[in-house]
Amino acid sequence: MCGIVGLFLKSPALAPQLGSHLAGMLDVMTDRGPDSAGFAIYGEPCAGMTKMTLRGSDMAGLPGALSAALGETVLATPRDTHMVLSLPTALEPRARAWLAEHRPDVAITGAGARIELYKEVGRPADIARRFNLAGMAGTHAIGHTRMATESAVTTAGAHPFSTGPDQCLVHNGSLSNHRSLRRRLEPQGIAFSTDNDSEVAAGYLTWRLSEGATLAEALQSSLEDLDGFFTFVVGTETGFAVLRDPIACKPAVMAETDDYVAFGSEYRALAGLPHIATARVFEPEPARVYAWTHAP
Amino acid sequence: MTRVVDLQVSSRRTLNQALHDLPDQTNETHWTVRNPGGQHALAVGIDAPITVTIEGHAGYYCAGMNKHARIEIHGNAGVGVAENMMSGRVHVRGDASQAAGATAHGGLLIIDGNASARCGISMKGVRIVVKGSIGPMSAFMAQSGTLVALGDAGDALGDSIYEAHIYVRGRTGTLGADCCEKPMRAEHHAELRALLDEAGVDEDTRYFRRYGSARQLYNFHVDNAY
């Protein structure tokens, strides 16, 4: 069992409260996933810049050393065990190479123009507090509370998984063909950092998107290629999508108003959202792709 | 006498225990539950002819195993509302999530809004009236009882159904294995009329279509009986 929450804003007026709403939703889903939690939040982009979220320890000297190596000042925002670096997009490959060589202990949890991605082991409310999720603003965000079934309770096994720029996926369920799918994806250049089945689903979508599919098309084809139980919520730089397996094994409820689209594994995760009493509340149908996009 | 239980102050266990402790012939026949906040397992296992009003949304398995009580939910209900109900009446004013009325043996379940997937799964005698639509795989392995939808039915309706009766006013998606449409005979109009009246629905029965078991699956062949 796991808990998923997601919030995609249609109204920019709610942007300053995105993090506080998501934090409340995550806390409610503790019963479904007390082991670990994580969230991806999409903020405003800065032209020509890439954000890289790092997870590790002893990172105080990292920005200075990386700046010296790149010959460019890298801005760093530390948040508990994570740190968000902001650097010119053109320098991202060199930054990755430097990190791989000099700080192999540090994991890159996500990177892109807008995405920041945080995950930790522990109670969801504690994790939200440690990263000050309530203080974060943005356009859309996806969170997950994990009760591990298929792999160990580790930070690396926590969701969301990000396998491509500005992409993230959270999953409730289990996949049965992830090993064979992984063997198909690795030769296509999709790299995985865990043995987790959900990361393979994320990698599959990354591969389809890199082949030119839209997010909705990528999810549609996943119905053919993925075997197992799943409710997915997926984020991209401007998009937000939901898909359930063909027998809708795992729970899902959504609410839509003029101001937002919200996802929860259970209704009570949505109960604190503004104007929820008048929202259109519905359960997504099995095997049907639901997708929303912001103008880029 | 009306007892009010505020779940922002009292716990769900306190509520359920108080309901279970009611003696026969209790005078505490009306209960109001405030601030349910979508909590799970509210008002489960009641065995007394009382009325419980839940003022808000309920989580999973609300009114499960109900016997004799009238339970009204002024909001949405989560997975498995009135699951395994034996008798009494459960009325959801909003929508119901998956598996509403699952395995229920008796009683009447009324849902004013929509019910999602697997409504009436393995129902064993309950009567269910959904004023909106029912989701995919509804009445899966339904054994007896009656499921009525005033709206549409999702795909795989009545898969592996036994003797339950299904009436749908709107459109149906695909029918599940061994489920077929059947003629509406006089006794079916009468059965549906009585049920709609009991649920307070003023709708002509001639707009409904009936679905049930074609009785072609393995277990229906006498040679396969033990």
Coordinates of C-alpha atoms in Angstrom, one line a residue:
Chain A
M1 CA 0.0 0.0 0.0
C2 CA 1.2 3.5 -0.7
G3 CA -0.3 7.0 -0.8
I4 CA -0.2 9.4 -3.7
V5 CA -1.1 13.0 -3.8
G6 CA -0.9 15.5 -6.6
L7 CA -1.9 19.1 -7.2
F8 CA -1.8 20.8 -10.6
L9 CA -2.8 24.5 -10.4
K10 CA -4.8 26.2 -13.1
S11 CA -4.9 29.5 -11.3
P12 CA -1.6 31.2 -10.6
A13 CA -3.1 32.9 -7.6
L14 CA -2.7 29.6 -5.7
A15 CA 1.0 29.2 -6.5
P16 CA 2.3 30.6 -3.2
Q17 CA 0.2 28.0 -1.3
L18 CA 1.1 25.0 -3.5
G19 CA 3.6 23.6 -1.0
S20 CA 1.4 24.1 2.1
H21 CA -1.5 22.3 0.4
L22 CA 0.7 19.4 -0.7
A23 CA 2.2 19.1 2.8
G24 CA -1.3 18.8 4.3
M25 CA -2.2 16.2 1.7
L26 CA 1.0 14.2 2.4
D27 CA 0.4 14.2 6.1
V28 CA -3.1 12.7 5.7
M29 CA -1.7 9.9 3.6
T30 CA 0.7 8.8 6.4
D31 CA -1.6 5.8 7.2
R32 CA -1.0 4.5 3.7
G33 CA 2.7 5.0 3.7
P34 CA 4.6 5.6 7.0
D35 CA 8.0 4.3 5.8
S36 CA 9.2 7.1 3.6
A37 CA 8.0 10.0 1.6
G38 CA 9.0 12.2 -1.2
F39 CA 7.7 15.0 -3.4
A40 CA 8.5 16.8 -6.7
I41 CA 7.6 20.4 -7.0
Y42 CA 7.7 22.5 -10.2
G43 CA 8.6 26.2 -9.7
E44 CA 9.2 29.1 -12.0
P45 CA 12.0 28.5 -14.5
C46 CA 15.0 30.8 -14.9
A47 CA 15.9 31.3 -18.6
G48 CA 19.0 29.3 -19.6
M49 CA 19.4 27.7 -16.1
T50 CA 19.0 24.2 -14.9
K51 CA 18.1 23.1 -11.3
M52 CA 19.8 20.0 -10.0
T53 CA 18.5 18.5 -6.7
L54 CA 21.2 16.6 -4.9
R55 CA 20.9 14.2 -1.9
G56 CA 23.8 13.4 0.3
S57 CA 25.7 14.4 3.4
D58 CA 28.6 16.8 4.0
M59 CA 27.7 18.9 1.0
A60 CA 28.7 22.3 2.5
G61 CA 31.9 22.6 0.4
L62 CA 30.3 21.1 -2.7
P63 CA 29.0 24.3 -4.4
G64 CA 32.4 26.1 -4.0
A65 CA 34.4 23.2 -5.4
L66 CA 32.0 22.7 -8.3
S67 CA 32.0 26.4 -9.1
A68 CA 35.8 26.4 -9.2
A69 CA 35.8 23.4 -11.4
L70 CA 33.2 24.9 -13.8
G71 CA 34.6 28.4 -13.7
E72 CA 31.1 29.7 -13.0
T73 CA 29.3 30.4 -9.8
V74 CA 26.8 27.7 -8.9
L75 CA 24.0 28.9 -6.7
A76 CA 23.1 26.4 -4.0
T77 CA 20.0 26.2 -1.8
P78 CA 20.6 23.6 1.0
R79 CA 17.5 22.0 2.5
D80 CA 18.2 19.4 5.1
T81 CA 19.8 16.3 3.4
H82 CA 19.2 17.8 -0.1
M83 CA 20.7 20.7 -2.0
V84 CA 19.3 22.4 -5.1
L85 CA 22.0 23.7 -7.5
S86 CA 21.2 26.3 -10.1
L87 CA 23.6 26.5 -13.0
P88 CA 23.7 27.4 -16.7
T89 CA 22.0 24.5 -18.7
A90 CA 25.0 24.3 -20.9
L91 CA 27.2 23.3 -18.0
E92 CA 24.9 20.5 -16.7
P93 CA 26.9 17.6 -18.4
R94 CA 30.2 18.9 -17.0
A95 CA 28.6 19.3 -13.5
R96 CA 27.3 15.7 -13.7
A97 CA 30.7 14.5 -14.8
W98 CA 32.4 16.4 -11.9
L99 CA 29.9 15.0 -9.4
A100 CA 30.4 11.4 -10.6
E101 CA 34.1 11.7 -10.3
H102 CA 34.5 13.8 -7.1
R103 CA 31.2 13.1 -5.2
P104 CA 30.0 9.6 -6.1
D105 CA 28.4 9.5 -2.7
V106 CA 25.9 12.2 -3.8
A107 CA 22.7 11.2 -5.6
I108 CA 21.0 13.5 -8.2
T109 CA 17.3 13.0 -7.4
G110 CA 16.1 15.2 -10.3
A111 CA 17.1 17.9 -12.7
G112 CA 15.4 20.2 -15.1
A113 CA 14.2 23.8 -15.7
R114 CA 11.6 23.6 -13.0
I115 CA 11.7 20.4 -11.0
E116 CA 13.0 20.0 -7.4
L117 CA 12.7 16.5 -6.0
Y118 CA 13.1 15.5 -2.3
K119 CA 12.7 12.2 -0.7
E120 CA 13.6 10.7 2.7
V121 CA 12.9 7.8 5.0
G122 CA 10.6 8.7 7.8
R123 CA 7.1 10.0 8.6
P124 CA 5.7 12.2 5.9
A125 CA 4.9 15.1 8.1
D126 CA 8.5 15.1 9.4
I127 CA 9.9 15.0 5.9
A128 CA 7.7 17.8 4.7
R129 CA 8.9 19.9 7.7
R130 CA 12.5 19.1 7.2
F131 CA 12.4 20.3 3.6
N132 CA 10.0 23.2 4.5
L133 CA 7.6 22.0 1.8
A134 CA 4.9 24.4 3.2
G135 CA 7.1 27.3 2.2
M136 CA 7.5 26.3 -1.4
A137 CA 5.6 27.8 -4.3
G138 CA 5.0 26.4 -7.8
T139 CA 2.7 25.4 -10.5
H140 CA 2.3 21.7 -9.8
A141 CA 3.6 19.1 -7.4
I142 CA 3.4 15.4 -6.8
G143 CA 4.0 13.5 -3.5
H144 CA 4.1 9.9 -2.3
T145 CA 4.0 8.1 1.0
R146 CA 5.5 4.7 0.8
M147 CA 4.8 1.3 2.5
A148 CA 7.5 -0.8 0.8
T149 CA 6.5 -4.1 -0.7
E150 CA 8.8 -4.9 -3.6
S151 CA 12.1 -3.5 -2.4
A152 CA 13.8 -2.3 0.8
V153 CA 12.9 0.8 2.9
T154 CA 15.7 3.1 1.7
T155 CA 15.8 6.7 0.6
A156 CA 16.7 5.6 -2.9
G157 CA 13.6 3.4 -3.0
A158 CA 11.3 6.3 -2.0
H159 CA 9.3 8.0 -4.7
P160 CA 9.1 10.1 -6.9
F161 CA 11.5 8.7 -9.4
S162 CA 13.0 10.9 -12.0
T163 CA 14.6 9.4 -15.0
G164 CA 14.6 12.4 -17.4
P165 CA 14.7 16.2 -17.4
D166 CA 11.8 17.7 -15.5
Q167 CA 10.1 14.3 -15.3
C168 CA 8.9 12.4 -12.3
L169 CA 6.6 9.4 -11.6
V170 CA 5.0 8.1 -8.4
H171 CA 3.4 4.6 -8.3
N172 CA 1.1 2.7 -6.1
G173 CA 1.1 -0.9 -7.0
S174 CA 3.6 -3.4 -8.3
L175 CA 4.9 -4.4 -11.7
S176 CA 5.6 -7.9 -12.7
N177 CA 7.6 -7.5 -15.9
H178 CA 10.0 -4.8 -14.7
R179 CA 13.1 -6.9 -15.1
S180 CA 12.4 -7.7 -18.8
L181 CA 11.3 -4.2 -19.5
R182 CA 14.5 -2.9 -18.0
R183 CA 16.6 -5.1 -20.3
R184 CA 14.8 -3.5 -23.2
L185 CA 15.3 0.0 -21.9
E186 CA 19.0 -0.1 -20.9
P187 CA 20.3 -0.5 -24.5
Q188 CA 18.2 2.6 -25.3
G189 CA 20.3 4.7 -23.0
I190 CA 17.9 4.7 -20.0
A191 CA 19.9 4.5 -16.8
F192 CA 18.5 3.2 -13.5
S193 CA 19.9 3.8 -10.1
T194 CA 17.8 1.3 -8.1
D195 CA 16.3 -2.1 -8.4
N196 CA 12.8 -0.6 -7.9
D197 CA 10.0 -1.6 -10.3
S198 CA 8.5 1.9 -10.2
E199 CA 11.8 3.4 -11.5
V200 CA 11.4 1.1 -14.6
A201 CA 8.0 2.6 -15.2
A202 CA 9.5 6.1 -15.0
G203 CA 12.3 5.0 -17.4
Y204 CA 9.8 3.6 -19.8
L205 CA 8.0 6.9 -20.0
T206 CA 11.3 8.8 -20.4
W207 CA 12.2 6.5 -23.3
R208 CA 8.8 7.1 -25.0
L209 CA 9.0 10.8 -24.5
S210 CA 12.5 10.9 -25.9
E211 CA 11.1 9.1 -29.0
G212 CA 8.7 12.1 -29.5
A213 CA 5.6 10.8 -27.8
T214 CA 3.4 13.2 -25.8
L215 CA 2.9 12.4 -22.2
A216 CA -0.6 11.1 -22.9
E217 CA 0.7 8.9 -25.8
A218 CA 3.5 7.6 -23.6
L219 CA 1.1 6.6 -20.9
Q220 CA -1.3 5.1 -23.4
S221 CA 1.4 2.8 -24.8
S222 CA 2.4 1.8 -21.2
L223 CA -0.9 0.0 -21.0
E224 CA 0.5 -2.4 -23.6
D225 CA 4.0 -2.7 -22.3
L226 CA 3.6 -2.8 -18.5
D227 CA 2.2 -5.8 -16.7
G228 CA 1.0 -5.4 -13.1
F229 CA -1.0 -3.2 -10.8
F230 CA -0.5 0.5 -10.9
T231 CA -1.9 3.9 -10.3
F232 CA 0.6 6.4 -11.7
V233 CA 0.8 10.1 -11.3
V234 CA 3.3 11.7 -13.6
G235 CA 4.8 15.2 -13.8
T236 CA 6.6 16.9 -16.6
E237 CA 7.8 20.5 -17.0
T238 CA 4.3 21.6 -17.9
G239 CA 2.2 18.5 -17.6
F240 CA 0.4 16.4 -15.1
A241 CA -1.1 13.0 -15.8
V242 CA -2.8 10.1 -14.2
L243 CA -3.2 6.5 -15.3
R244 CA -4.7 3.4 -13.6
D245 CA -4.3 -0.2 -14.7
P246 CA -7.1 -1.9 -16.6
I247 CA -8.8 -3.3 -13.5
A248 CA -8.2 -0.2 -11.4
C249 CA -6.6 -2.3 -8.6
K250 CA -5.3 0.7 -6.6
P251 CA -7.4 3.5 -5.3
A252 CA -7.6 6.9 -6.9
V253 CA -9.8 10.0 -6.5
M254 CA -9.6 13.3 -8.2
A255 CA -11.1 16.7 -7.7
E256 CA -11.2 19.5 -10.3
T257 CA -12.2 23.1 -9.9
D258 CA -11.6 26.2 -12.0
D259 CA -8.4 26.7 -10.0
Y260 CA -6.8 23.2 -9.7
V261 CA -6.8 19.5 -10.4
A262 CA -6.0 17.4 -7.4
F263 CA -5.2 13.7 -7.0
G264 CA -5.4 11.6 -3.8
S265 CA -5.3 7.9 -3.1
E266 CA -8.2 8.6 -0.8
Y267 CA -10.7 11.4 -0.6
R268 CA -9.6 12.5 2.8
A269 CA -6.3 13.7 1.3
L270 CA -8.3 16.2 -0.7
A271 CA -10.6 17.2 2.1
G272 CA -8.6 20.3 3.1
L273 CA -8.3 21.9 -0.4
P274 CA -10.1 25.2 -1.1
H275 CA -13.7 24.9 -2.3
I276 CA -13.5 21.1 -2.3
A277 CA -17.2 21.0 -1.4
T278 CA -18.1 22.4 -4.9
A279 CA -15.3 20.6 -6.8
R280 CA -16.1 17.9 -9.4
V281 CA -15.0 14.8 -7.5
F282 CA -14.5 11.7 -9.5
E283 CA -12.6 8.4 -9.6
P284 CA -10.5 8.0 -12.7
E285 CA -11.6 5.1 -14.9
P286 CA -9.4 2.1 -15.5
A287 CA -7.0 2.2 -18.4
R288 CA -7.9 5.8 -19.3
V289 CA -5.2 8.5 -19.5
Y290 CA -6.0 11.8 -17.8
A291 CA -3.6 14.6 -18.7
W292 CA -3.4 18.3 -18.1
T293 CA -0.9 20.8 -19.5
H294 CA 0.1 24.3 -18.8
A295 CA 1.1 26.6 -21.7
P296 CA 4.9 26.3 -21.8
Chain B
M1 CA -33.0 11.2 22.2
T2 CA -30.3 12.4 19.9
R3 CA -26.6 11.7 20.8
V4 CA -24.1 13.9 19.0
V5 CA -20.5 12.6 18.5
D6 CA -18.0 15.1 17.2
L7 CA -15.0 13.3 15.7
Q8 CA -12.8 16.3 16.1
V9 CA -13.2 15.7 19.9
S10 CA -14.0 12.0 20.2
S11 CA -12.2 9.1 18.5
R12 CA -13.7 6.8 15.9
R13 CA -13.2 3.8 18.3
T14 CA -15.2 5.6 21.0
L15 CA -18.0 6.2 18.5
N16 CA -18.1 2.6 17.3
Q17 CA -17.8 1.1 20.8
A18 CA -20.7 3.3 22.0
L19 CA -22.8 2.1 19.1
H20 CA -21.9 -1.6 19.8
D21 CA -22.7 -1.2 23.5
L22 CA -26.3 -0.1 22.9
P23 CA -28.7 -2.5 24.6
D24 CA -31.8 -3.9 23.0
Q25 CA -34.7 -1.4 23.2
T26 CA -32.3 1.5 23.6
N27 CA -33.8 5.0 23.9
E28 CA -30.7 6.4 22.2
T29 CA -32.1 5.9 18.8
H30 CA -30.8 8.9 17.0
W31 CA -27.1 9.6 16.5
T32 CA -25.4 12.4 14.7
V33 CA -21.7 12.2 13.8
R34 CA -20.0 15.5 13.2
N35 CA -16.7 16.2 11.4
P36 CA -16.2 12.7 10.0
G37 CA -13.4 14.1 7.8
G38 CA -13.3 11.0 5.6
Q39 CA -12.2 8.7 8.4
H40 CA -12.4 5.0 7.8
A41 CA -14.7 2.4 9.4
L42 CA -17.3 4.8 10.7
A43 CA -20.5 3.3 12.2
V44 CA -19.5 -0.3 11.4
G45 CA -21.0 -3.4 13.0
I46 CA -24.1 -1.8 14.3
D47 CA -26.8 -4.3 15.5
A48 CA -29.6 -2.1 16.7
P49 CA -32.6 -0.3 15.0
I50 CA -31.2 3.2 15.4
T51 CA -30.6 6.1 13.0
V52 CA -27.1 7.4 12.4
T53 CA -26.5 10.6 10.5
I54 CA -23.0 11.3 9.3
E55 CA -22.6 14.9 8.6
G56 CA -19.8 14.9 6.0
H57 CA -17.6 12.5 4.0
A58 CA -16.8 9.0 5.1
G59 CA -13.8 6.9 4.3
Y60 CA -13.5 3.2 3.7
Y61 CA -16.0 0.5 4.9
C62 CA -18.5 3.0 6.4
A63 CA -21.6 1.2 7.7
G64 CA -20.0 -2.2 7.1
M65 CA -21.7 -5.3 8.5
N66 CA -24.8 -3.1 9.3
K67 CA -27.7 -4.9 10.9
H68 CA -31.1 -3.1 11.5
A69 CA -29.7 0.5 11.5
R70 CA -30.6 3.3 9.1
I71 CA -27.3 5.1 8.3
E72 CA -27.3 8.3 6.2
I73 CA -24.0 9.8 4.9
H74 CA -24.3 13.5 4.0
G75 CA -21.3 13.4 1.7
N76 CA -19.2 10.9 -0.2
A77 CA -18.4 7.4 0.9
G78 CA -15.1 5.7 0.4
V79 CA -14.3 2.1 -0.7
G80 CA -16.7 -0.6 0.5
V81 CA -19.6 1.4 1.9
A82 CA -22.1 -1.0 3.5
E83 CA -19.9 -3.9 2.7
N84 CA -21.4 -7.1 4.1
M85 CA -24.6 -5.4 5.3
M86 CA -27.1 -7.8 6.7
S87 CA -30.2 -5.6 7.0
G88 CA -31.2 -2.0 7.5
R89 CA -30.7 0.9 5.2
V90 CA -27.6 2.9 4.2
H91 CA -28.1 6.1 2.2
V92 CA -25.2 8.0 0.6
R93 CA -26.1 11.5 -0.3
G94 CA -23.0 12.0 -2.5
D95 CA -20.9 9.6 -4.5
A96 CA -19.6 6.2 -3.4
S97 CA -16.2 4.8 -4.2
Q98 CA -15.3 1.3 -5.3
A99 CA -17.0 -1.9 -4.1
A100 CA -20.1 -0.3 -2.7
G101 CA -22.3 -2.9 -1.0
A102 CA -19.7 -5.6 -1.6
T103 CA -20.8 -9.1 -0.4
A104 CA -23.8 -7.6 1.4
H105 CA -26.5 -10.1 2.3
G106 CA -29.5 -7.8 2.8
G107 CA -30.8 -4.4 3.5
L108 CA -31.1 -1.4 1.1
L109 CA -28.2 0.7 -0.1
I110 CA -29.1 4.0 -1.8
I111 CA -26.5 6.2 -3.5
D112 CA -27.7 9.5 -4.7
G113 CA -24.6 10.2 -6.8
N114 CA -22.4 7.8 -8.8
A115 CA -20.8 4.6 -7.6
S116 CA -17.4 3.7 -9.1
A117 CA -15.9 0.4 -10.0
R118 CA -17.2 -3.0 -8.7
C119 CA -20.4 -1.7 -7.2
G120 CA -22.2 -4.7 -5.7
I121 CA -19.2 -7.1 -6.2
S122 CA -20.2 -10.6 -4.9
M123 CA -23.5 -9.2 -3.5
K124 CA -25.5 -11.9 -1.8
G125 CA -29.0 -10.4 -1.4
V126 CA -28.6 -6.7 -0.8
R127 CA -30.7 -4.3 -2.9
I128 CA -28.7 -1.4 -4.3
V129 CA -30.2 1.7 -6.0
V130 CA -27.7 4.1 -7.6
K131 CA -29.3 7.3 -8.8
G132 CA -26.2 8.2 -10.9
S133 CA -23.9 5.8 -12.8
I134 CA -22.1 2.7 -11.8
G135 CA -18.4 2.1 -12.7
P136 CA -16.7 -0.8 -14.5
M137 CA -17.0 -4.4 -13.3
S138 CA -20.1 -3.7 -11.3
A139 CA -22.0 -6.8 -10.0
F140 CA -18.9 -8.9 -10.5
M141 CA -19.8 -12.4 -9.3
A142 CA -23.1 -11.1 -7.9
Q143 CA -25.0 -14.0 -6.4
S144 CA -28.4 -12.6 -5.4
G145 CA -30.1 -9.4 -4.8
T146 CA -30.9 -6.4 -7.1
L147 CA -28.7 -3.7 -8.5
V148 CA -30.3 -0.7 -10.1
A149 CA -28.6 2.2 -11.9
L150 CA -30.5 5.2 -13.1
G151 CA -27.5 6.4 -15.1
D152 CA -25.0 4.4 -17.1
A153 CA -23.0 1.2 -16.4
G154 CA -19.3 0.9 -17.0
D155 CA -17.6 -1.9 -18.9
A156 CA -17.7 -5.6 -17.9
L157 CA -21.0 -5.3 -16.2
G158 CA -22.1 -8.5 -14.3
D159 CA -19.0 -10.6 -15.0
S160 CA -19.5 -14.1 -13.8
I161 CA -22.9 -13.2 -12.3
Y162 CA -25.1 -15.8 -10.7
E163 CA -28.7 -15.0 -9.8
A164 CA -28.7 -11.3 -9.0
H165 CA -30.9 -8.9 -11.1
I166 CA -29.4 -5.8 -12.7
Y167 CA -31.5 -3.0 -14.0
V168 CA -29.9 -0.1 -15.9
R169 CA -31.7 2.9 -17.3
G170 CA -28.8 4.5 -19.2
R171 CA -26.2 3.1 -21.5
T172 CA -24.1 0.0 -20.7
G173 CA -20.5 -0.6 -21.8
T174 CA -19.4 -4.1 -22.5
L175 CA -21.1 -6.9 -20.6
G176 CA -18.8 -9.2 -18.6
A177 CA -18.4 -12.9 -19.1
D178 CA -21.7 -14.8 -19.1
C179 CA -23.8 -11.6 -18.5
C180 CA -26.6 -11.0 -21.0
E181 CA -29.6 -8.7 -21.5
K182 CA -32.9 -10.3 -20.6
P183 CA -36.5 -9.4 -21.3
M184 CA -38.3 -7.2 -18.8
R185 CA -41.3 -9.3 -17.9
A186 CA -44.2 -8.2 -15.7
E187 CA -42.6 -9.6 -12.5
H188 CA -39.5 -7.6 -13.2
H189 CA -41.4 -4.4 -13.7
A190 CA -43.1 -5.2 -10.4
E191 CA -39.9 -5.9 -8.6
L192 CA -38.2 -2.8 -9.9
R193 CA -41.3 -0.6 -9.2
A194 CA -41.3 -1.7 -5.5
L195 CA -37.6 -1.1 -5.1
L196 CA -37.8 2.4 -6.8
D197 CA -40.7 3.3 -4.6
E198 CA -38.8 2.2 -1.5
A199 CA -35.8 4.3 -2.6
G200 CA -38.0 7.3 -3.3
V201 CA -37.4 7.3 -7.0
D202 CA -40.2 8.4 -9.3
E203 CA -39.1 6.8 -12.5
D204 CA -41.0 4.8 -15.0
T205 CA -39.8 1.2 -15.1
R206 CA -40.2 0.9 -18.9
Y207 CA -37.0 2.9 -19.4
F208 CA -34.9 0.2 -17.8
R209 CA -33.2 -2.8 -19.3
R210 CA -32.5 -6.0 -17.4
Y211 CA -29.3 -7.9 -17.3
G212 CA -28.5 -11.3 -15.7
S213 CA -26.7 -14.5 -16.0
A214 CA -26.7 -16.5 -19.3
R215 CA -25.8 -19.5 -17.1
Q216 CA -23.2 -20.8 -19.5
L217 CA -20.2 -20.8 -17.3
Y218 CA -18.6 -24.0 -16.0
N219 CA -20.3 -24.0 -12.6
F220 CA -23.8 -23.9 -14.2
H221 CA -23.3 -27.3 -15.9
V222 CA -24.8 -30.1 -13.8
D223 CA -22.0 -32.4 -14.9
N224 CA -19.6 -30.2 -13.1
A225 CA -21.5 -30.2 -9.9
Y226 CA -20.1 -32.2 -7.0

